[in-house]
């Protein structure tokens, strides 16, 4: 029994480590889009994390998310960790919402519902987090003023005039696009990776 539990632990840690490594590599492939302010960088590192979440559960997913952001912080030290703090909060909202739903409904429909719920959860958390925490903290800890940040948004679209419109016309569409694409990738690959989910759940029992 003890040996069996040890094997399960090794199996779990190995998969978390592998998926964390993949997510870390993918995160370094981040890029900007001309339709969003330059401080919003798009990456798809949540894709391997949601695969891990569906295979091993939401706690494993959040663990992978944490490892990814921690390593990225130690290596890059971008924005004093403010952006990575946001990435963890918003990514965790997506992972937990999708993971909890899929844990109760292990089907393609469950995955779809989870991805949709996760996308909206991440978008809502992203809006509140940017408005109340991220941007105020960024202004406090960096040389940039709120006006500087707003002007970056105004250069992209004239509809952005203050913090509220920045959230409305930049933050919300950005997160809808990001997690919408990740959800689409997940559903397009679901049929191929679903046997992997079943294998992981079976070996974890």
PDB file of C-alpha atoms in Angstrom:
ATOM      1  CA  UNK A   1       0.000   0.000   0.000  1.00  0.00           C
ATOM      2  CA  UNK A   2       2.784   2.409   0.984  1.00  0.00           C
ATOM      3  CA  UNK A   3       4.728   1.620  -2.188  1.00  0.00           C
ATOM      4  CA  UNK A   4       1.591   2.139  -4.271  1.00  0.00           C
ATOM      5  CA  UNK A   5       1.006   5.552  -2.679  1.00  0.00           C
ATOM      6  CA  UNK A   6       4.638   6.488  -3.307  1.00  0.00           C
ATOM      7  CA  UNK A   7       4.292   5.517  -6.962  1.00  0.00           C
ATOM      8  CA  UNK A   8       1.160   7.657  -7.262  1.00  0.00           C
ATOM      9  CA  UNK A   9       2.989  10.621  -5.738  1.00  0.00           C
ATOM     10  CA  UNK A  10       5.916  10.227  -8.125  1.00  0.00           C
ATOM     11  CA  UNK A  11       3.492   9.869 -11.047  1.00  0.00           C
ATOM     12  CA  UNK A  12       1.649  13.050  -9.993  1.00  0.00           C
ATOM     13  CA  UNK A  13       4.794  15.121  -9.410  1.00  0.00           C
ATOM     14  CA  UNK A  14       6.317  14.006 -12.715  1.00  0.00           C
ATOM     15  CA  UNK A  15       3.297  15.110 -14.719  1.00  0.00           C
ATOM     16  CA  UNK A  16       2.996  18.409 -12.869  1.00  0.00           C
ATOM     17  CA  UNK A  17       6.693  19.065 -13.528  1.00  0.00           C
ATOM     18  CA  UNK A  18       6.429  18.187 -17.237  1.00  0.00           C
ATOM     19  CA  UNK A  19       3.373  20.366 -17.822  1.00  0.00           C
ATOM     20  CA  UNK A  20       4.933  23.201 -15.809  1.00  0.00           C
ATOM     21  CA  UNK A  21       8.014  23.053 -18.033  1.00  0.00           C
ATOM     22  CA  UNK A  22       5.881  23.183 -21.181  1.00  0.00           C
ATOM     23  CA  UNK A  23       3.849  26.114 -19.823  1.00  0.00           C
ATOM     24  CA  UNK A  24       7.029  28.008 -18.884  1.00  0.00           C
ATOM     25  CA  UNK A  25       8.455  27.605 -22.386  1.00  0.00           C
ATOM     26  CA  UNK A  26       5.195  28.657 -24.052  1.00  0.00           C
ATOM     27  CA  UNK A  27       4.918  31.727 -21.815  1.00  0.00           C
ATOM     28  CA  UNK A  28       8.248  32.999 -23.122  1.00  0.00           C
ATOM     29  CA  UNK A  29       6.662  33.065 -26.593  1.00  0.00           C
ATOM     30  CA  UNK A  30       4.428  35.977 -25.578  1.00  0.00           C
ATOM     31  CA  UNK A  31       3.691  38.723 -28.109  1.00  0.00           C
ATOM     32  CA  UNK A  32       1.699  41.921 -28.463  1.00  0.00           C
ATOM     33  CA  UNK A  33      -1.182  42.703 -30.805  1.00  0.00           C
ATOM     34  CA  UNK A  34      -1.658  46.151 -32.391  1.00  0.00           C
ATOM     35  CA  UNK A  35      -5.315  46.202 -31.338  1.00  0.00           C
ATOM     36  CA  UNK A  36      -4.329  46.265 -27.634  1.00  0.00           C
ATOM     37  CA  UNK A  37      -2.025  48.489 -25.548  1.00  0.00           C
ATOM     38  CA  UNK A  38       1.577  47.259 -25.490  1.00  0.00           C
ATOM     39  CA  UNK A  39       1.495  46.281 -21.819  1.00  0.00           C
ATOM     40  CA  UNK A  40      -1.025  43.512 -22.608  1.00  0.00           C
ATOM     41  CA  UNK A  41       1.012  40.600 -23.935  1.00  0.00           C
ATOM     42  CA  UNK A  42      -0.673  37.532 -25.349  1.00  0.00           C
ATOM     43  CA  UNK A  43       0.558  34.024 -24.633  1.00  0.00           C
ATOM     44  CA  UNK A  44      -1.042  30.598 -24.649  1.00  0.00           C
ATOM     45  CA  UNK A  45       0.743  29.042 -21.676  1.00  0.00           C
ATOM     46  CA  UNK A  46      -2.629  28.317 -20.058  1.00  0.00           C
ATOM     47  CA  UNK A  47      -3.317  25.726 -22.768  1.00  0.00           C
ATOM     48  CA  UNK A  48      -1.018  22.998 -21.360  1.00  0.00           C
ATOM     49  CA  UNK A  49      -2.250  23.976 -17.895  1.00  0.00           C
ATOM     50  CA  UNK A  50      -5.910  23.382 -18.752  1.00  0.00           C
ATOM     51  CA  UNK A  51      -4.914  20.025 -20.248  1.00  0.00           C
ATOM     52  CA  UNK A  52      -3.262  19.173 -16.936  1.00  0.00           C
ATOM     53  CA  UNK A  53      -6.304  20.447 -15.066  1.00  0.00           C
ATOM     54  CA  UNK A  54      -8.684  18.199 -16.983  1.00  0.00           C
ATOM     55  CA  UNK A  55      -6.339  15.256 -16.471  1.00  0.00           C
ATOM     56  CA  UNK A  56      -5.411  15.714 -12.800  1.00  0.00           C
ATOM     57  CA  UNK A  57      -7.909  18.154 -11.331  1.00  0.00           C
ATOM     58  CA  UNK A  58      -8.139  21.885 -10.536  1.00  0.00           C
ATOM     59  CA  UNK A  59      -5.619  21.805  -7.664  1.00  0.00           C
ATOM     60  CA  UNK A  60      -2.977  20.369  -9.982  1.00  0.00           C
ATOM     61  CA  UNK A  61      -3.855  23.063 -12.513  1.00  0.00           C
ATOM     62  CA  UNK A  62      -3.383  25.889 -10.014  1.00  0.00           C
ATOM     63  CA  UNK A  63      -0.117  24.288  -8.881  1.00  0.00           C
ATOM     64  CA  UNK A  64       1.179  24.266 -12.464  1.00  0.00           C
ATOM     65  CA  UNK A  65       0.044  27.880 -12.887  1.00  0.00           C
ATOM     66  CA  UNK A  66       1.910  28.889  -9.720  1.00  0.00           C
ATOM     67  CA  UNK A  67       5.126  27.108 -10.747  1.00  0.00           C
ATOM     68  CA  UNK A  68       4.993  28.693 -14.200  1.00  0.00           C
ATOM     69  CA  UNK A  69       4.584  32.226 -12.843  1.00  0.00           C
ATOM     70  CA  UNK A  70       7.171  31.732 -10.096  1.00  0.00           C
ATOM     71  CA  UNK A  71       9.830  30.526 -12.546  1.00  0.00           C
ATOM     72  CA  UNK A  72       8.975  33.321 -14.978  1.00  0.00           C
ATOM     73  CA  UNK A  73       9.323  35.851 -12.138  1.00  0.00           C
ATOM     74  CA  UNK A  74      12.715  34.503 -11.081  1.00  0.00           C
ATOM     75  CA  UNK A  75      14.035  34.456 -14.637  1.00  0.00           C
ATOM     76  CA  UNK A  76      12.591  37.657 -16.098  1.00  0.00           C
ATOM     77  CA  UNK A  77      11.650  39.890 -13.125  1.00  0.00           C
ATOM     78  CA  UNK A  78       9.273  41.793 -15.403  1.00  0.00           C
ATOM     79  CA  UNK A  79       7.263  44.709 -13.959  1.00  0.00           C
ATOM     80  CA  UNK A  80       8.411  43.800 -10.453  1.00  0.00           C
ATOM     81  CA  UNK A  81       6.148  40.763 -10.605  1.00  0.00           C
ATOM     82  CA  UNK A  82       2.948  42.807 -10.916  1.00  0.00           C
ATOM     83  CA  UNK A  83       1.974  41.356 -14.284  1.00  0.00           C
ATOM     84  CA  UNK A  84       2.719  37.824 -13.117  1.00  0.00           C
ATOM     85  CA  UNK A  85       0.563  38.336 -10.048  1.00  0.00           C
ATOM     86  CA  UNK A  86      -2.269  39.264 -12.388  1.00  0.00           C
ATOM     87  CA  UNK A  87      -1.484  36.293 -14.625  1.00  0.00           C
ATOM     88  CA  UNK A  88      -1.759  33.960 -11.634  1.00  0.00           C
ATOM     89  CA  UNK A  89      -5.050  35.441 -10.394  1.00  0.00           C
ATOM     90  CA  UNK A  90      -6.707  35.535 -13.810  1.00  0.00           C
ATOM     91  CA  UNK A  91      -5.307  32.191 -14.945  1.00  0.00           C
ATOM     92  CA  UNK A  92      -6.411  30.539 -11.703  1.00  0.00           C
ATOM     93  CA  UNK A  93      -9.944  31.869 -12.193  1.00  0.00           C
ATOM     94  CA  UNK A  94     -10.045  30.170 -15.597  1.00  0.00           C
ATOM     95  CA  UNK A  95      -8.454  26.940 -14.378  1.00  0.00           C
ATOM     96  CA  UNK A  96     -10.582  26.545 -11.244  1.00  0.00           C
ATOM     97  CA  UNK A  97     -13.870  27.294 -13.019  1.00  0.00           C
ATOM     98  CA  UNK A  98     -13.152  24.943 -15.917  1.00  0.00           C
ATOM     99  CA  UNK A  99     -11.586  22.287 -13.697  1.00  0.00           C
ATOM    100  CA  UNK A 100     -14.404  22.130 -11.158  1.00  0.00           C
ATOM    101  CA  UNK A 101     -17.052  21.757 -13.869  1.00  0.00           C
ATOM    102  CA  UNK A 102     -15.062  19.116 -15.758  1.00  0.00           C
ATOM    103  CA  UNK A 103     -14.399  17.207 -12.534  1.00  0.00           C
ATOM    104  CA  UNK A 104     -18.165  16.731 -12.188  1.00  0.00           C
ATOM    105  CA  UNK A 105     -18.798  16.046 -15.870  1.00  0.00           C
ATOM    106  CA  UNK A 106     -16.010  14.080 -17.592  1.00  0.00           C
ATOM    107  CA  UNK A 107     -17.326  14.562 -21.136  1.00  0.00           C
ATOM    108  CA  UNK A 108     -16.693  16.843 -24.088  1.00  0.00           C
ATOM    109  CA  UNK A 109     -19.792  18.795 -23.044  1.00  0.00           C
ATOM    110  CA  UNK A 110     -18.311  19.184 -19.570  1.00  0.00           C
ATOM    111  CA  UNK A 111     -15.057  20.429 -21.082  1.00  0.00           C
ATOM    112  CA  UNK A 112     -16.949  22.924 -23.251  1.00  0.00           C
ATOM    113  CA  UNK A 113     -19.057  24.219 -20.361  1.00  0.00           C
ATOM    114  CA  UNK A 114     -15.944  24.448 -18.217  1.00  0.00           C
ATOM    115  CA  UNK A 115     -14.039  26.398 -20.850  1.00  0.00           C
ATOM    116  CA  UNK A 116     -16.931  28.819 -21.366  1.00  0.00           C
ATOM    117  CA  UNK A 117     -17.357  29.357 -17.623  1.00  0.00           C
ATOM    118  CA  UNK A 118     -13.599  29.720 -17.230  1.00  0.00           C
ATOM    119  CA  UNK A 119     -13.390  32.325 -19.989  1.00  0.00           C
ATOM    120  CA  UNK A 120     -16.065  34.487 -18.376  1.00  0.00           C
ATOM    121  CA  UNK A 121     -14.604  33.984 -14.892  1.00  0.00           C
ATOM    122  CA  UNK A 122     -11.138  35.017 -16.090  1.00  0.00           C
ATOM    123  CA  UNK A 123     -12.572  38.052 -17.883  1.00  0.00           C
ATOM    124  CA  UNK A 124     -14.507  39.208 -14.809  1.00  0.00           C
ATOM    125  CA  UNK A 125     -11.577  38.635 -12.442  1.00  0.00           C
ATOM    126  CA  UNK A 126      -9.272  40.350 -14.934  1.00  0.00           C
ATOM    127  CA  UNK A 127     -11.493  43.433 -15.100  1.00  0.00           C
ATOM    128  CA  UNK A 128     -11.764  43.821 -11.318  1.00  0.00           C
ATOM    129  CA  UNK A 129      -8.114  42.914 -10.711  1.00  0.00           C
ATOM    130  CA  UNK A 130      -6.844  45.431 -13.269  1.00  0.00           C
ATOM    131  CA  UNK A 131      -9.127  48.197 -12.005  1.00  0.00           C
ATOM    132  CA  UNK A 132      -8.617  47.776  -8.261  1.00  0.00           C
ATOM    133  CA  UNK A 133      -5.181  46.141  -7.916  1.00  0.00           C
ATOM    134  CA  UNK A 134      -2.940  45.778 -10.962  1.00  0.00           C
ATOM    135  CA  UNK A 135      -3.024  49.241 -12.527  1.00  0.00           C
ATOM    136  CA  UNK A 136      -3.042  51.184  -9.198  1.00  0.00           C
ATOM    137  CA  UNK A 137      -0.113  49.046  -8.022  1.00  0.00           C
ATOM    138  CA  UNK A 138       1.693  49.559 -11.321  1.00  0.00           C
ATOM    139  CA  UNK A 139       1.308  53.331 -10.956  1.00  0.00           C
ATOM    140  CA  UNK A 140       2.534  53.162  -7.355  1.00  0.00           C
ATOM    141  CA  UNK A 141       5.625  51.039  -7.994  1.00  0.00           C
ATOM    142  CA  UNK A 142       6.793  52.164 -11.437  1.00  0.00           C
ATOM    143  CA  UNK A 143       7.678  55.543 -13.007  1.00  0.00           C
ATOM    144  CA  UNK A 144       4.485  55.431 -15.091  1.00  0.00           C
ATOM    145  CA  UNK A 145       1.521  57.596 -14.127  1.00  0.00           C
ATOM    146  CA  UNK A 146      -2.107  56.657 -14.692  1.00  0.00           C
ATOM    147  CA  UNK A 147      -2.190  59.212 -17.506  1.00  0.00           C
ATOM    148  CA  UNK A 148       0.734  57.440 -19.189  1.00  0.00           C
ATOM    149  CA  UNK A 149      -1.122  54.131 -19.081  1.00  0.00           C
ATOM    150  CA  UNK A 150      -4.358  55.678 -20.348  1.00  0.00           C
ATOM    151  CA  UNK A 151      -2.489  57.348 -23.219  1.00  0.00           C
ATOM    152  CA  UNK A 152      -1.114  53.953 -24.312  1.00  0.00           C
ATOM    153  CA  UNK A 153      -4.693  52.792 -24.633  1.00  0.00           C
ATOM    154  CA  UNK A 154      -5.825  55.984 -26.364  1.00  0.00           C
ATOM    155  CA  UNK A 155      -3.197  55.440 -29.069  1.00  0.00           C
ATOM    156  CA  UNK A 156      -4.900  52.141 -29.878  1.00  0.00           C
ATOM    157  CA  UNK A 157      -8.479  53.383 -29.727  1.00  0.00           C
ATOM    158  CA  UNK A 158      -9.914  56.821 -29.093  1.00  0.00           C
ATOM    159  CA  UNK A 159     -12.678  55.234 -27.023  1.00  0.00           C
ATOM    160  CA  UNK A 160     -10.231  54.852 -24.124  1.00  0.00           C
ATOM    161  CA  UNK A 161     -10.313  58.068 -22.092  1.00  0.00           C
ATOM    162  CA  UNK A 162      -9.957  56.932 -18.476  1.00  0.00           C
ATOM    163  CA  UNK A 163      -9.395  53.824 -16.360  1.00  0.00           C
ATOM    164  CA  UNK A 164     -12.971  52.566 -16.744  1.00  0.00           C
ATOM    165  CA  UNK A 165     -12.890  52.774 -20.531  1.00  0.00           C
ATOM    166  CA  UNK A 166      -9.435  51.165 -20.540  1.00  0.00           C
ATOM    167  CA  UNK A 167     -10.911  48.188 -18.718  1.00  0.00           C
ATOM    168  CA  UNK A 168     -13.971  48.151 -20.972  1.00  0.00           C
ATOM    169  CA  UNK A 169     -12.246  48.496 -24.343  1.00  0.00           C
ATOM    170  CA  UNK A 170      -8.870  46.843 -23.674  1.00  0.00           C
ATOM    171  CA  UNK A 171      -8.795  44.543 -20.632  1.00  0.00           C
ATOM    172  CA  UNK A 172     -12.137  42.820 -21.196  1.00  0.00           C
ATOM    173  CA  UNK A 173     -11.683  42.190 -24.965  1.00  0.00           C
ATOM    174  CA  UNK A 174      -8.079  41.059 -24.375  1.00  0.00           C
ATOM    175  CA  UNK A 175      -9.051  38.377 -21.860  1.00  0.00           C
ATOM    176  CA  UNK A 176     -12.062  37.273 -23.903  1.00  0.00           C
ATOM    177  CA  UNK A 177      -9.761  36.796 -26.903  1.00  0.00           C
ATOM    178  CA  UNK A 178      -6.970  35.102 -24.942  1.00  0.00           C
ATOM    179  CA  UNK A 179      -9.087  32.587 -23.082  1.00  0.00           C
ATOM    180  CA  UNK A 180     -11.468  32.172 -25.994  1.00  0.00           C
ATOM    181  CA  UNK A 181      -8.555  31.032 -28.184  1.00  0.00           C
ATOM    182  CA  UNK A 182      -7.239  28.756 -25.416  1.00  0.00           C
ATOM    183  CA  UNK A 183     -10.710  27.242 -25.045  1.00  0.00           C
ATOM    184  CA  UNK A 184     -10.948  26.731 -28.803  1.00  0.00           C
ATOM    185  CA  UNK A 185      -7.559  24.977 -28.864  1.00  0.00           C
ATOM    186  CA  UNK A 186      -8.676  22.788 -25.965  1.00  0.00           C
ATOM    187  CA  UNK A 187     -11.884  21.734 -27.694  1.00  0.00           C
ATOM    188  CA  UNK A 188     -10.136  21.124 -31.034  1.00  0.00           C
ATOM    189  CA  UNK A 189      -7.650  18.783 -29.360  1.00  0.00           C
ATOM    190  CA  UNK A 190     -10.073  17.226 -26.853  1.00  0.00           C
ATOM    191  CA  UNK A 191     -10.709  14.072 -28.880  1.00  0.00           C
ATOM    192  CA  UNK A 192      -6.984  13.378 -29.206  1.00  0.00           C
ATOM    193  CA  UNK A 193      -6.082  14.061 -25.575  1.00  0.00           C
ATOM    194  CA  UNK A 194      -9.173  12.632 -23.828  1.00  0.00           C
ATOM    195  CA  UNK A 195      -7.597   9.124 -23.682  1.00  0.00           C
ATOM    196  CA  UNK A 196      -4.730  10.788 -21.803  1.00  0.00           C
ATOM    197  CA  UNK A 197      -7.244  12.188 -19.280  1.00  0.00           C
ATOM    198  CA  UNK A 198      -8.729   8.730 -18.731  1.00  0.00           C
ATOM    199  CA  UNK A 199      -5.301   7.135 -18.343  1.00  0.00           C
ATOM    200  CA  UNK A 200      -4.220   9.709 -15.741  1.00  0.00           C
ATOM    201  CA  UNK A 201      -7.441   9.312 -13.730  1.00  0.00           C
ATOM    202  CA  UNK A 202      -7.142   5.515 -13.845  1.00  0.00           C
ATOM    203  CA  UNK A 203      -3.518   5.474 -12.689  1.00  0.00           C
ATOM    204  CA  UNK A 204      -4.273   8.017  -9.955  1.00  0.00           C
ATOM    205  CA  UNK A 205      -6.849   5.755  -8.305  1.00  0.00           C
TER     206      UNK A 205
END
